[in-house]
Coordinates of C-alpha atoms in Angstrom, one line a residue:
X1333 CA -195.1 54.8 -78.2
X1334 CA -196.0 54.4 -81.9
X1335 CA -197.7 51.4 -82.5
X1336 CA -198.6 50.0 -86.1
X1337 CA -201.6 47.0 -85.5
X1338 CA -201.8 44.5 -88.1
X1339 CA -205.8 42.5 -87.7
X1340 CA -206.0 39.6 -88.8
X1341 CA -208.7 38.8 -91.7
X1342 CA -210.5 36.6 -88.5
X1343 CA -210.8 40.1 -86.5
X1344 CA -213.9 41.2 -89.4
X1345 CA -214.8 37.5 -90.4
X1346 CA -214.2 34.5 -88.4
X1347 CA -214.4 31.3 -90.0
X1348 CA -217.2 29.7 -91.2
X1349 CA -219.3 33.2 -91.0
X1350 CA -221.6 34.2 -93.3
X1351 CA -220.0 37.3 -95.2
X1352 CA -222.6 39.7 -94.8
X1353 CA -222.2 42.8 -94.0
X1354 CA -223.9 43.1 -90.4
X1355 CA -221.8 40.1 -89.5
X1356 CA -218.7 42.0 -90.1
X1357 CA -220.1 45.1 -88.2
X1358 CA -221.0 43.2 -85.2
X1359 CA -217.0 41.7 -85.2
X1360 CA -215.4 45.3 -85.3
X1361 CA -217.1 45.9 -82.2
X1362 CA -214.0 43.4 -81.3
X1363 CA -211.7 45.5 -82.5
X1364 CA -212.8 48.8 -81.2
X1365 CA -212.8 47.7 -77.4
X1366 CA -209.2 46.4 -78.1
X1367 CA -207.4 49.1 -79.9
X1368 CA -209.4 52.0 -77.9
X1369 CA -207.2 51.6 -74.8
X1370 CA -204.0 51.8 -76.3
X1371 CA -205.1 54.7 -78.6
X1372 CA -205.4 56.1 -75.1
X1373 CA -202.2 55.7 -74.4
X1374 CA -200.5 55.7 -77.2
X1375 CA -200.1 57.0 -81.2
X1376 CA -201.8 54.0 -83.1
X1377 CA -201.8 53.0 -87.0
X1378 CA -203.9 50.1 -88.0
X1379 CA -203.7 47.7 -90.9
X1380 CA -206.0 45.0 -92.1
X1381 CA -206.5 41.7 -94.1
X1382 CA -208.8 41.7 -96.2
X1383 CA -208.6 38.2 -97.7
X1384 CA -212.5 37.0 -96.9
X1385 CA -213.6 40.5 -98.6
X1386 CA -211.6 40.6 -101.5
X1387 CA -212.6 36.9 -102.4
X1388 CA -216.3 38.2 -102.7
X1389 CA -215.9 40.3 -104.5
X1390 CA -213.9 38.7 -107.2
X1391 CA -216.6 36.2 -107.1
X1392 CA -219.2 38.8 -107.8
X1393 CA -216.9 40.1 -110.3
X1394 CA -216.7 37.3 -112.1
X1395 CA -220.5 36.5 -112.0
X1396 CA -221.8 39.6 -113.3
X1397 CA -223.3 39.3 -116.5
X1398 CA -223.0 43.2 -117.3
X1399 CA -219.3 42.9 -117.4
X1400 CA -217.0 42.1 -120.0
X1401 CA -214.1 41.2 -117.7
X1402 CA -213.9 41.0 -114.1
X1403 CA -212.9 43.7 -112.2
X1404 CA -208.7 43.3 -111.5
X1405 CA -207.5 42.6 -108.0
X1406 CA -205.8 45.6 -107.5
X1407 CA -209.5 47.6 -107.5
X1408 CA -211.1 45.0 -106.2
X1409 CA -208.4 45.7 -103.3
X1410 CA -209.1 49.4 -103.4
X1411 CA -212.6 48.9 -102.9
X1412 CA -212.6 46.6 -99.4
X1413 CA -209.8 49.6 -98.0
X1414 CA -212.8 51.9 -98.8
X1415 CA -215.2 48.9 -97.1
X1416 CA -213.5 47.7 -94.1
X1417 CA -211.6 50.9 -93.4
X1418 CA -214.9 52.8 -93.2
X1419 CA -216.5 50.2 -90.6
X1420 CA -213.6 50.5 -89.1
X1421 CA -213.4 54.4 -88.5
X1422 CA -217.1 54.9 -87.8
X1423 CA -216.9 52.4 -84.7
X1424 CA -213.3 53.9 -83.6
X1425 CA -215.1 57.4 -84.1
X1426 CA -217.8 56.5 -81.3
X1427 CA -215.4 54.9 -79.1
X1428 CA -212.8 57.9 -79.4
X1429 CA -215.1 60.8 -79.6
X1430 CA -212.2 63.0 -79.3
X1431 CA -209.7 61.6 -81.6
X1432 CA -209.1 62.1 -85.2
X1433 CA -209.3 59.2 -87.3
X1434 CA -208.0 59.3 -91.0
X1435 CA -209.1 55.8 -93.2
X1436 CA -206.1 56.0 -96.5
X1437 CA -206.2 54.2 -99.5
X1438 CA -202.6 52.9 -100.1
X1439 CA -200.8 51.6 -102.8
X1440 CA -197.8 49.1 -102.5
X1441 CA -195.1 49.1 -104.7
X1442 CA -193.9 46.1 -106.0
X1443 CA -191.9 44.8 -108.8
X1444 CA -192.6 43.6 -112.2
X1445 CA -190.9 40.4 -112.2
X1446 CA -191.1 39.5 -108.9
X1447 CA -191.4 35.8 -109.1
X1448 CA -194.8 35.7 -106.6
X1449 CA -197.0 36.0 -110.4
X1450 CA -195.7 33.1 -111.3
X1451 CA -196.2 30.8 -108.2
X1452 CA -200.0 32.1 -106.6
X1453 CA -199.6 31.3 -102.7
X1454 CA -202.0 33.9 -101.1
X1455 CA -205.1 32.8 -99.6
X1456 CA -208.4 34.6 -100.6
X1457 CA -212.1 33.9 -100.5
X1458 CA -214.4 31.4 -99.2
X1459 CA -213.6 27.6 -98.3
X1460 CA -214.9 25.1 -100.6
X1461 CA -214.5 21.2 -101.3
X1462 CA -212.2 19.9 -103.6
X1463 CA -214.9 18.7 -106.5
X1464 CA -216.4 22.7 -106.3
X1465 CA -212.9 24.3 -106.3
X1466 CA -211.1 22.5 -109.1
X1467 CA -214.4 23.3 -110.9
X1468 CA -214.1 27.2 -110.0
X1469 CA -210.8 26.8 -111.3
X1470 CA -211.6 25.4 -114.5
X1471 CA -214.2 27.8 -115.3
X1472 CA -212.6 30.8 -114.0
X1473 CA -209.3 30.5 -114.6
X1474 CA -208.2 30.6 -111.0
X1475 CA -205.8 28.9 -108.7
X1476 CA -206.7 26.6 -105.8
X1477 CA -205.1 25.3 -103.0
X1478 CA -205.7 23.2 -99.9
X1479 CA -206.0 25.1 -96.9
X1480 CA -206.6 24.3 -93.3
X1481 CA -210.4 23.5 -93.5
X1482 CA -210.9 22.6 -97.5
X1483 CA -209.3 24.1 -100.5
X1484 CA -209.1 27.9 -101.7
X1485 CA -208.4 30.2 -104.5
X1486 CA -204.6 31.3 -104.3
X1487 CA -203.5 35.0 -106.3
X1488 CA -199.8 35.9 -106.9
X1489 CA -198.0 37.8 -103.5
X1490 CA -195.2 39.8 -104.5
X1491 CA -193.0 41.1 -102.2
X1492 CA -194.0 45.0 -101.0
X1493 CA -191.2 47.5 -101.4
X1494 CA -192.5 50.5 -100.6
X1495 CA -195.8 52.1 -99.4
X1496 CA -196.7 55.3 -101.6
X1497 CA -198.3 57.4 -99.3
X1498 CA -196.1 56.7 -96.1
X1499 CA -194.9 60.3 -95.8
X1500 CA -198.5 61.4 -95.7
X1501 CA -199.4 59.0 -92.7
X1502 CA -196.3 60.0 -90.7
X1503 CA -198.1 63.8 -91.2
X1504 CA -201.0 62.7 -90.1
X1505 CA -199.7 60.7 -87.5
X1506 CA -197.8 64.0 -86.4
X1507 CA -201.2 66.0 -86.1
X1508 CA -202.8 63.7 -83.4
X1509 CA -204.6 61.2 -86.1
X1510 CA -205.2 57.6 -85.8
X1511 CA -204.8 56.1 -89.4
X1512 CA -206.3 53.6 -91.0
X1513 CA -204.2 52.3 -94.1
X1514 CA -202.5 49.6 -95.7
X1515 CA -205.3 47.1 -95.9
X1516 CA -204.9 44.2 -97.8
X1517 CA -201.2 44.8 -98.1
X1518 CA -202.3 48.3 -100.1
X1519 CA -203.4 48.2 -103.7
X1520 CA -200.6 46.4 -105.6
X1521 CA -199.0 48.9 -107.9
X1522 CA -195.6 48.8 -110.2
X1523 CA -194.1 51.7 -111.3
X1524 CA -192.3 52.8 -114.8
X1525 CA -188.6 52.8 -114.9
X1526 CA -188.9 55.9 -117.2
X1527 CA -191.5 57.7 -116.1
X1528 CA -192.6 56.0 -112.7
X1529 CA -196.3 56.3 -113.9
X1530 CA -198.1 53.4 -111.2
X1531 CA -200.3 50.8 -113.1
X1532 CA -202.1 48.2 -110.8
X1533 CA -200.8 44.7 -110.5
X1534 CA -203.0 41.3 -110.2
X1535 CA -202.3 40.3 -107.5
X1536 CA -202.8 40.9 -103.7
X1537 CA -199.9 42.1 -101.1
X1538 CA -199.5 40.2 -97.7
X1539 CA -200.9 42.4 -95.0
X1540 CA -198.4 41.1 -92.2
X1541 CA -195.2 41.9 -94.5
X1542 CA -196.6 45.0 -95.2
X1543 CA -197.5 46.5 -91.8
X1544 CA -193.5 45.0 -91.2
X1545 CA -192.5 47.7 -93.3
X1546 CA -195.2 50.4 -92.5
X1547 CA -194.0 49.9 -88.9
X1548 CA -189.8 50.6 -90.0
X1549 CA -190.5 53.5 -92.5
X1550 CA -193.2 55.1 -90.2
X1551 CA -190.3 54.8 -87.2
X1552 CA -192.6 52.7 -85.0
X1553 CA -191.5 51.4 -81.6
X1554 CA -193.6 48.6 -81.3
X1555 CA -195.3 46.3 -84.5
X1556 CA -198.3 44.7 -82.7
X1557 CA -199.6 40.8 -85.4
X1558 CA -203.4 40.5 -83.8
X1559 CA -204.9 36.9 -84.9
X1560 CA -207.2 33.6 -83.3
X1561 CA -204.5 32.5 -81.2
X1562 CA -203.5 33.8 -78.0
X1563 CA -199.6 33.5 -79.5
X1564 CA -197.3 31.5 -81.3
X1565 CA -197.2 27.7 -80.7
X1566 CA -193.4 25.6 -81.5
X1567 CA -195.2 22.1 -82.7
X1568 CA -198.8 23.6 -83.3
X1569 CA -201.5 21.0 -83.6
X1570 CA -198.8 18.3 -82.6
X1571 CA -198.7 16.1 -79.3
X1572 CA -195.8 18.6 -78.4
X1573 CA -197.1 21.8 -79.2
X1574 CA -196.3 24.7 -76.7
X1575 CA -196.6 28.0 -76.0
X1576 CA -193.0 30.4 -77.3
X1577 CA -193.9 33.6 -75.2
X1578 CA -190.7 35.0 -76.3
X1579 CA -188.6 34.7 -79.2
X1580 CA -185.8 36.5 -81.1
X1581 CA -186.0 36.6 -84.8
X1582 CA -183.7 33.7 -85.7
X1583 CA -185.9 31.5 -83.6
X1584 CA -188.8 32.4 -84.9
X1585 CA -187.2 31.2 -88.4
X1586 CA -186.2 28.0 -87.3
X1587 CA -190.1 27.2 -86.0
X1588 CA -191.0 26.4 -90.1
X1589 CA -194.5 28.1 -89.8
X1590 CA -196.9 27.1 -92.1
X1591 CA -196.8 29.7 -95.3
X1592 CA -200.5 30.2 -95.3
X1593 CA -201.1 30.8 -91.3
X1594 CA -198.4 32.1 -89.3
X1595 CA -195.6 32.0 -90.9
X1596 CA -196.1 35.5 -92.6
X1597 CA -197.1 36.7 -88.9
X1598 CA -193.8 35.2 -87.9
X1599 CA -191.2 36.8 -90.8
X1600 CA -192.9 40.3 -90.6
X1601 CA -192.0 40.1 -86.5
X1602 CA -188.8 38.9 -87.3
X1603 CA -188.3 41.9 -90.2
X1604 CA -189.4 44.3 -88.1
X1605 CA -187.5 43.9 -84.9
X1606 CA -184.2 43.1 -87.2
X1607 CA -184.3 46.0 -89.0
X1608 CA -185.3 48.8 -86.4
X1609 CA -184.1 47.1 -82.9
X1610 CA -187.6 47.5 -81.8
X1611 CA -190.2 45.1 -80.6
X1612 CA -193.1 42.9 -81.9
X1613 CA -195.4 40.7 -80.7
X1614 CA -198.1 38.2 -82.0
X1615 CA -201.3 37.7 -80.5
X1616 CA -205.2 37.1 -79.7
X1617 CA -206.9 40.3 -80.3
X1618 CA -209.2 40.5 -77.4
X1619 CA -205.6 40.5 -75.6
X1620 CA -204.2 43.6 -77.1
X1621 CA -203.6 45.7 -74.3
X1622 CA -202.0 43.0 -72.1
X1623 CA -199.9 42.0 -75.2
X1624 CA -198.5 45.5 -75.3
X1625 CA -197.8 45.3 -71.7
X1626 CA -196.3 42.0 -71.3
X1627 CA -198.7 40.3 -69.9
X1628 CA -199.7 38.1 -73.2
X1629 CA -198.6 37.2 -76.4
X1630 CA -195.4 36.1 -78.3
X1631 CA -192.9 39.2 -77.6
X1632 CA -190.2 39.1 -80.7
X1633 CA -187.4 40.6 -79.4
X1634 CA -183.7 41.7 -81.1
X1635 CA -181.0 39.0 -80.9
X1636 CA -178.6 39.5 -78.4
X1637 CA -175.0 40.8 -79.4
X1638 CA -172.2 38.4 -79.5
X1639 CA -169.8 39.1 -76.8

């Protein structure tokens, strides 16, 4: 099978971590003992969040005093692909000696006037509480907005319409290569209506929404969500919560999953398996393998046709 793997941003930096970088190395050890069976097995692309990364470095950005401006999302985007895909190639490298591994940078087309850069709703950076946030937010101009565990910096999330370099990954794919790309969403770019000339967009794309449509135009059979939990819970954090261990996209919709956890996790899954009658599934990423094979996981499968 083709397989497109979308890690969560908890699969490189769990909550709570310190960012550093040897924390993050130690983590993609994770990663590596997951995906290296089914790379085994099967033809493997993987995409990343990057939503921990991305937020340090805009802080960064925005602290050095040898700059005029911050650096813009879009290369600040650019630059954890470069980051994360790297770690994330040298470990694969030493647990596939004999595979070829490719880590992209990708753009993500999206439009102009989507309405995500006027209403921020994606996640990035640190935690932090209310009094330090709202004063982040004063002095840097940001967006904040309470999360799970405190309140964070929010950036515009357009909509992703096309990845740029998709034909080149389905090459590479073709050759026996297991690609790295996509990260972050890919770099937010819009294009020209004249000339199409790309120009990078403030803002940062959701990963899950774009591996959704990574997975159709790459002609996957199987989009594979890896996060925290070990699947998707009807009533999470209620008295009734349960475990859906199978779902079709229209009931995935009508579980109203929280916009800044799982409800991206669940709408990719839906878009995916709607669109190419394929299957999805969401789950915990030490569980990959037995996700793949049934044996864990929320399986999204198609709707079945009306008699």
């Amino acid at each position: 099978m083709r397989i497109v793997i979308a890690l969560g941003g908890n699969a490189l930096l769990h909550r709570g971590e310190s960012p550093d970088a040897a924390v993050q190395a130690a983590n993609i050890d994770r990663v590596t003992t997951a995906i290296a069976a089914l790379a085994h097995e099967h033809q493997i692309v993987i995409t990343h969040g990057n939503g921990p990364q991305i937020g340090l470095l805009a802080v960064e950005s925005a602290a050095d005093p040898v700059l005029n401006t911050p650096y813009p999302l879009d290369l600040l985007g650019a630059q954890t692909q470069g980051m994360i895909g790297s770690m994330l190639a040298r470990t694969l490298h030493d647990a596939l000696p004999r595979r070829r591994i490719a880590a992209l940078v990708t753009h993500t087309l999206v439009r102009a006037d989507d309405p995500a850069f006027e209403h921020p709703t994606k996640f990035v950076g640190q935690v932090y509480p209310y009094d330090i946030a709202t004063l982040l937010a004063r002095k840097r101009g940001w967006h904040v907005a309470a999360d799970t565990t405190g309140w964070r910096r929010v950036v515009p999330s357009p909509a992703p319409e096309r990845i740029i370099e998709t034909q080149t990954v389905h090459e590479l794919l073709g050759s026996g290569t297991l690609v790295i790309c996509a990260g972050g969403g890919g770099v937010p770019v819009t294009a020209d209506h004249d000339t199409g000339a790309l120009t990078g967009a403030e803002a940062v794309v959701d990963k899950d929404l774009t591996a959704a449509l990574l997975a159709e135009d790459l002609k996957a059979d199987f989009l594979l969500i890896l996060t925290d939990v070990p699947c998707v819970y009807a009533g999470y954090r209620t008295p009734g919560q349960r475990p859906l261990l199978g779902a079709t996209p229209a009931e995935l919709r009508r579980g109203g999953f929280a916009d800044g956890s799982m409800g991206p996790k669940a709408e990719a899954a839906a878009r995916f398996v709607e669109r190419t009658g394929g299957l999805a599934a969401i789950g915990a990423l030490d569980a990959a393998y037995e996700i793949v094979h049934g044996r864990s996981g929320t399986l999204v499968r198609p709707d079945l046709p009306v008699a």
